[in-house]
Coordinates of C-alpha atoms and ligand atoms in Angstrom, one line a residue:
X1 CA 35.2 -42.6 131.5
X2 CA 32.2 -41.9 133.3
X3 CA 29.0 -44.5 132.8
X4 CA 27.7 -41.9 130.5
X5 CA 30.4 -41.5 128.4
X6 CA 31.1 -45.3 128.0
X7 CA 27.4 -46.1 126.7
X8 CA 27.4 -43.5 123.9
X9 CA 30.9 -44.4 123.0
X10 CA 29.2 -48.1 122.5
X11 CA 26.9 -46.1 120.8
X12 CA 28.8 -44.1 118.7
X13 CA 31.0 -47.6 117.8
X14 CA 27.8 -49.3 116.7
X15 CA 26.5 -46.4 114.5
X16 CA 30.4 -46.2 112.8
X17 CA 29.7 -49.7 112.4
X18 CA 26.6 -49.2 110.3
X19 CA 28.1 -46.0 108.5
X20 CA 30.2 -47.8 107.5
X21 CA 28.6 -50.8 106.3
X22 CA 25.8 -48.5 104.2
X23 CA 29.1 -46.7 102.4
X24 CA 30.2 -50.4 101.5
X25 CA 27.2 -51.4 100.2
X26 CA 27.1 -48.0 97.9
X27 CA 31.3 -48.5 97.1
X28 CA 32.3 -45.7 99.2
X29 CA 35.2 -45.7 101.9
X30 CA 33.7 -44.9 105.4
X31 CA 36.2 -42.0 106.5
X32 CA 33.8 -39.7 103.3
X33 CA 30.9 -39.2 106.0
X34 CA 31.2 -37.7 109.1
X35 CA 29.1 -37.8 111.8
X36 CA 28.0 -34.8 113.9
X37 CA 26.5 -35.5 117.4
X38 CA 23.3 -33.7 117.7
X39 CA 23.0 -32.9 121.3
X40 CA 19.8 -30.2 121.7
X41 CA 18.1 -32.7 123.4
X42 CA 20.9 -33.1 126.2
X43 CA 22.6 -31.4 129.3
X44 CA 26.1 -29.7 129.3
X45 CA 27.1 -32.8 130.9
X46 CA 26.1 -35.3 129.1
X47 CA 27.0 -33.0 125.8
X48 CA 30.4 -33.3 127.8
X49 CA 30.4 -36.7 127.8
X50 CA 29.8 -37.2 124.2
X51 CA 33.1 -35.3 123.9
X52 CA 34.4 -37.5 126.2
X53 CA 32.9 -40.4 124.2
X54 CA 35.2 -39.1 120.9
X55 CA 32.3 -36.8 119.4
X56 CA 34.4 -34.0 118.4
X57 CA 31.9 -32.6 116.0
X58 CA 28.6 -31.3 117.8
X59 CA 25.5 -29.6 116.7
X60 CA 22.9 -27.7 118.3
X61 CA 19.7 -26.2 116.5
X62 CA 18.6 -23.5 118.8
X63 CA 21.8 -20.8 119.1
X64 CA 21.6 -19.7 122.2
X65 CA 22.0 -23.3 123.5
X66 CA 24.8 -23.6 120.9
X67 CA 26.3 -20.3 122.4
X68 CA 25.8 -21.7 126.4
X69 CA 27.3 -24.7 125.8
X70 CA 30.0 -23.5 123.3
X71 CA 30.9 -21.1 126.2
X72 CA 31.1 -23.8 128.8
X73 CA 33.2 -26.0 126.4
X74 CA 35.9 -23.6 125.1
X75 CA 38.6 -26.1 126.3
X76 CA 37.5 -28.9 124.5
X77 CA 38.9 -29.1 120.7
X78 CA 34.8 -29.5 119.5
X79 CA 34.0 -28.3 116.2
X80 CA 30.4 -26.8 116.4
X81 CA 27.1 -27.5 113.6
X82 CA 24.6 -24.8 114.0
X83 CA 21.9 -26.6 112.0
X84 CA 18.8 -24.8 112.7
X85 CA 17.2 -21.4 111.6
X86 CA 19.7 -18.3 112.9
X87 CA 17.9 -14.9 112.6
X88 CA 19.9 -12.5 111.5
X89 CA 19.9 -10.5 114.9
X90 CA 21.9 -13.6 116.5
X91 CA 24.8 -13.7 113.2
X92 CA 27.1 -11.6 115.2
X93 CA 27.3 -13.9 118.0
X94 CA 26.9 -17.2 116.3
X95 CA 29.8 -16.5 114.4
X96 CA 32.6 -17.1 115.7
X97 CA 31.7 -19.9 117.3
X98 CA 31.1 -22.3 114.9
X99 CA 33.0 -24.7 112.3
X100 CA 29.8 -25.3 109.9
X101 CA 26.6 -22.9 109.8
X102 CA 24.6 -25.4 108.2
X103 CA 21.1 -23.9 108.0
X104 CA 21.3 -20.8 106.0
X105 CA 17.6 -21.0 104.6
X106 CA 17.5 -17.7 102.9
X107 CA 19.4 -14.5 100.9
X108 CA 19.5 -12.5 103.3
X109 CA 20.7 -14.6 105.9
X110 CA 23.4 -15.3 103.4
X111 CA 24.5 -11.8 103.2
X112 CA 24.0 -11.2 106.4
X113 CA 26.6 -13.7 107.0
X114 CA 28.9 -12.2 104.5
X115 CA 29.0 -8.9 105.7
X116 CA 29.6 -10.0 109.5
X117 CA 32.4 -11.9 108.4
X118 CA 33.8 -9.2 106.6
X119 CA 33.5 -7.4 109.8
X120 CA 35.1 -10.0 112.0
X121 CA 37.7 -10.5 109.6
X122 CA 37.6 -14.3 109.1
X123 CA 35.8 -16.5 106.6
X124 CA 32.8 -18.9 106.9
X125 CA 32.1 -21.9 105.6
X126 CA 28.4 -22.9 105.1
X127 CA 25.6 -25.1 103.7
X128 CA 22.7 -24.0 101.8
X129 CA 19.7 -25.5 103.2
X130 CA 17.1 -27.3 101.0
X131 CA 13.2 -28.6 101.8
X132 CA 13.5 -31.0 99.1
X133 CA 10.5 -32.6 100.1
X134 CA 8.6 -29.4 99.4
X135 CA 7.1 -30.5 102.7
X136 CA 5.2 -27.2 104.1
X137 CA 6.1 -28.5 107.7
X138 CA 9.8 -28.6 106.5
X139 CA 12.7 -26.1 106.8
X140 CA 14.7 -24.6 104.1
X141 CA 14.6 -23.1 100.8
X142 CA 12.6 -24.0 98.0
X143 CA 14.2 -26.6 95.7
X144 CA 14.0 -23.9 93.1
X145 CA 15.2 -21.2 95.1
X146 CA 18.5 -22.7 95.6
X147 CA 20.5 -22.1 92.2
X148 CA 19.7 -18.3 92.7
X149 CA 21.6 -18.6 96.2
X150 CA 24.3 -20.7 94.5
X151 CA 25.3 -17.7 91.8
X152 CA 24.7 -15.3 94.7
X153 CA 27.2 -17.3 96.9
X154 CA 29.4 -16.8 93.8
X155 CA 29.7 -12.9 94.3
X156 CA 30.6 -13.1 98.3
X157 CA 33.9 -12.5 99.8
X158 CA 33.7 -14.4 103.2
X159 CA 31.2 -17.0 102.8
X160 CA 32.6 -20.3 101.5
X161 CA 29.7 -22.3 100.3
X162 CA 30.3 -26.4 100.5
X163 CA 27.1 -28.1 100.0
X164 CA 23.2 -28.6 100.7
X165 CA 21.8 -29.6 103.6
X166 CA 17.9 -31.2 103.6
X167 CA 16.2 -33.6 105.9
X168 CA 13.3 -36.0 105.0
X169 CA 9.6 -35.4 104.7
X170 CA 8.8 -39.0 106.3
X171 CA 10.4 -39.3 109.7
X172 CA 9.8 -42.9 110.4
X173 CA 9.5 -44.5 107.1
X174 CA 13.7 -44.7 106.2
X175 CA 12.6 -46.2 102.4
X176 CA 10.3 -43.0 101.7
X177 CA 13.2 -40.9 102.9
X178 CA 15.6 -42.7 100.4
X179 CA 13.6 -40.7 97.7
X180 CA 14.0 -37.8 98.9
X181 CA 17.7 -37.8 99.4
X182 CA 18.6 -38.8 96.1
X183 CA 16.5 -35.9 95.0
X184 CA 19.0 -34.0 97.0
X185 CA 21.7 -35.0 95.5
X186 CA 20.5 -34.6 92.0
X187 CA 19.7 -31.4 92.6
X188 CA 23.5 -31.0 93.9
X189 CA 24.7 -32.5 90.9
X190 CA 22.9 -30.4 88.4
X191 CA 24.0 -26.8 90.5
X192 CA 27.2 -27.9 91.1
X193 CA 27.9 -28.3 87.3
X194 CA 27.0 -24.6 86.5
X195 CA 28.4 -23.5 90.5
X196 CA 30.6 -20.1 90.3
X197 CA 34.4 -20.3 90.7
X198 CA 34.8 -20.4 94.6
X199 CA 31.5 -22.5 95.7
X200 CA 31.9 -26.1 96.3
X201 CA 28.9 -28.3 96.5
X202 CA 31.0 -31.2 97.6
X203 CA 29.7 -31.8 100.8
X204 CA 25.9 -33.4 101.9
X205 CA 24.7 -33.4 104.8
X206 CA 21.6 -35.9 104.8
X207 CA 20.4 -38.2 107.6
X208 CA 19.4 -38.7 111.4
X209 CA 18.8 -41.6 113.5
X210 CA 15.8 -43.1 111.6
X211 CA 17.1 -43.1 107.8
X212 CA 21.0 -42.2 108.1
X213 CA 22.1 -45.4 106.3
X214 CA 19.9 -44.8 103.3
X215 CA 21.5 -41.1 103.5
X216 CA 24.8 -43.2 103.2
X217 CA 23.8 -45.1 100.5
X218 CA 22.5 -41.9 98.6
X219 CA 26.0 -40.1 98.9
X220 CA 25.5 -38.1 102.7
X221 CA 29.2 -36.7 103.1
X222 CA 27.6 -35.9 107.1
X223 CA 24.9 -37.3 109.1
X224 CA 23.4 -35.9 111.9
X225 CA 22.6 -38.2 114.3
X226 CA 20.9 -37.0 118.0
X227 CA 18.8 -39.7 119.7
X228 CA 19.9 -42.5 118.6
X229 CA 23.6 -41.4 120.2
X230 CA 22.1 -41.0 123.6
X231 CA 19.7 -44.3 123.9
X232 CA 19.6 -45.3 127.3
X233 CA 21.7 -42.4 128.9
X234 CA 19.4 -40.2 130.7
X235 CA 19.5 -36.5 129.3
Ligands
LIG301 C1 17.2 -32.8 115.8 C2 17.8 -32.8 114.5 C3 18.6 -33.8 114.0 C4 18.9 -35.1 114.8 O1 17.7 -35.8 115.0 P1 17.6 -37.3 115.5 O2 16.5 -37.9 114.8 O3 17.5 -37.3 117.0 O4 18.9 -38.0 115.1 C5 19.2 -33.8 112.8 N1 19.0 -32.7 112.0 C6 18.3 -31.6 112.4 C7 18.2 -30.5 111.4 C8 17.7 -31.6 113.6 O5 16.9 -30.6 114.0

């Protein structure tokens, strides 16, 4: 293992560590989160490191760096996250590429999805993605926006929705963030009892480096977790 690689493995053992000390505390078994390494902030090589590292689920917010490195990657086993906005125009390509398209933030992004997918003949699995803070700043739908996307998702042939995706208004305060991902997860509850036949909202993905073990605690399925993966490694 390159130097690299062996401090955000050390990294990557420390944050398991917390995981899965936060899932303890809320009576939950550790292997129910899983943790996608965030690397927009880094190189292809350090990105390759993280792989090296045992990060085999990566996410990138912009898609044409999820596209680059994807490209440069395509003989590692990685399972990509694209967790930031996709304009329609960049669907096609996105596409196959990833595992997870975690970000869709409106309708017709979700049918746009749908009907490339019907095109490339495979299915897609994807989170719907909530500002549940209401924040202006934030990404993502409105909170009461969502159950309309969730009887919409009901009616689509390729797209296989499996949860909500939100972030916190309060970067920096992890308590303040606690609110708002329980509110997440109430709002999953209440959709996910009146979801159509084919949509799961089983899976939230909740938390980054600041507040991921109250996202733990509040019932985050996956965290996303970027700097606090690559502390002291230079980008
Ligand atoms: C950048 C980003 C993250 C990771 O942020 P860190 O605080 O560095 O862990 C998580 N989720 C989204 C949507 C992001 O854009």
């Amino acid at each position: 293992m390159n130097a690299a690689a062996g401090r955000i493995a050390e990294n990557v053992r420390q944050v398991r560590e917390r995981i899965a000390a936060a899932a303890a505390r809320a009576g939950r078994a550790p292997n129910e989160v899983t943790l996608v390494a965030i690397t927009k902030y880094v190189s292809l090589d350090v990105t390759a490191a993280a792989i090296e590292a045992g990060c085999m689920d990566l996410g990138e917010s912009r898609p044409q760096d999820l596209w680059s490195k994807a490209a440069a990657l395509a003989q590692r086993p990685v399972r990509w996250h694209m967790i930031g906005h996709l304009q329609r125009n960049k669907v096609r390509r996105t596409l196959p590429l990833v595992h997870l398209m975690q970000s869709v933030d409106s309708p017709r992004l979700l049918q746009a999805l749908d009907d490339e997918a019907a095109r490339q003949g495979h299915p897609v699995d994807v989170l719907l993605e909530v500002n549940v803070s209401g924040d202006a700043s934030k990404t993502g739908l409105p909170v009461d926006e969502v159950g309309t996307l969730v009887q919409q998702a009901g009616q689509l042939k390729q797209v296989r929705v499996r949860g909500l995706m939100g972030m916190a208004a309060r970067e920096g305060d992890a308590e303040g963030a606690r609110a708002d991902f329980a509110a997440l997860r109430q709002l999953r509850d209440r959709l996910a009892a009146a979801a159509p036949p084919g949509v799961s909202l089983a899976e939230l993905s909740m938390g980054m480096s600041g507040d991921f073990e109250q996202a733990v605690e509040e019932g985050a399925t996956i965290v996303r977790l970027g700097s606090i993966l690559f502390e002291g490694v230079d980008a």
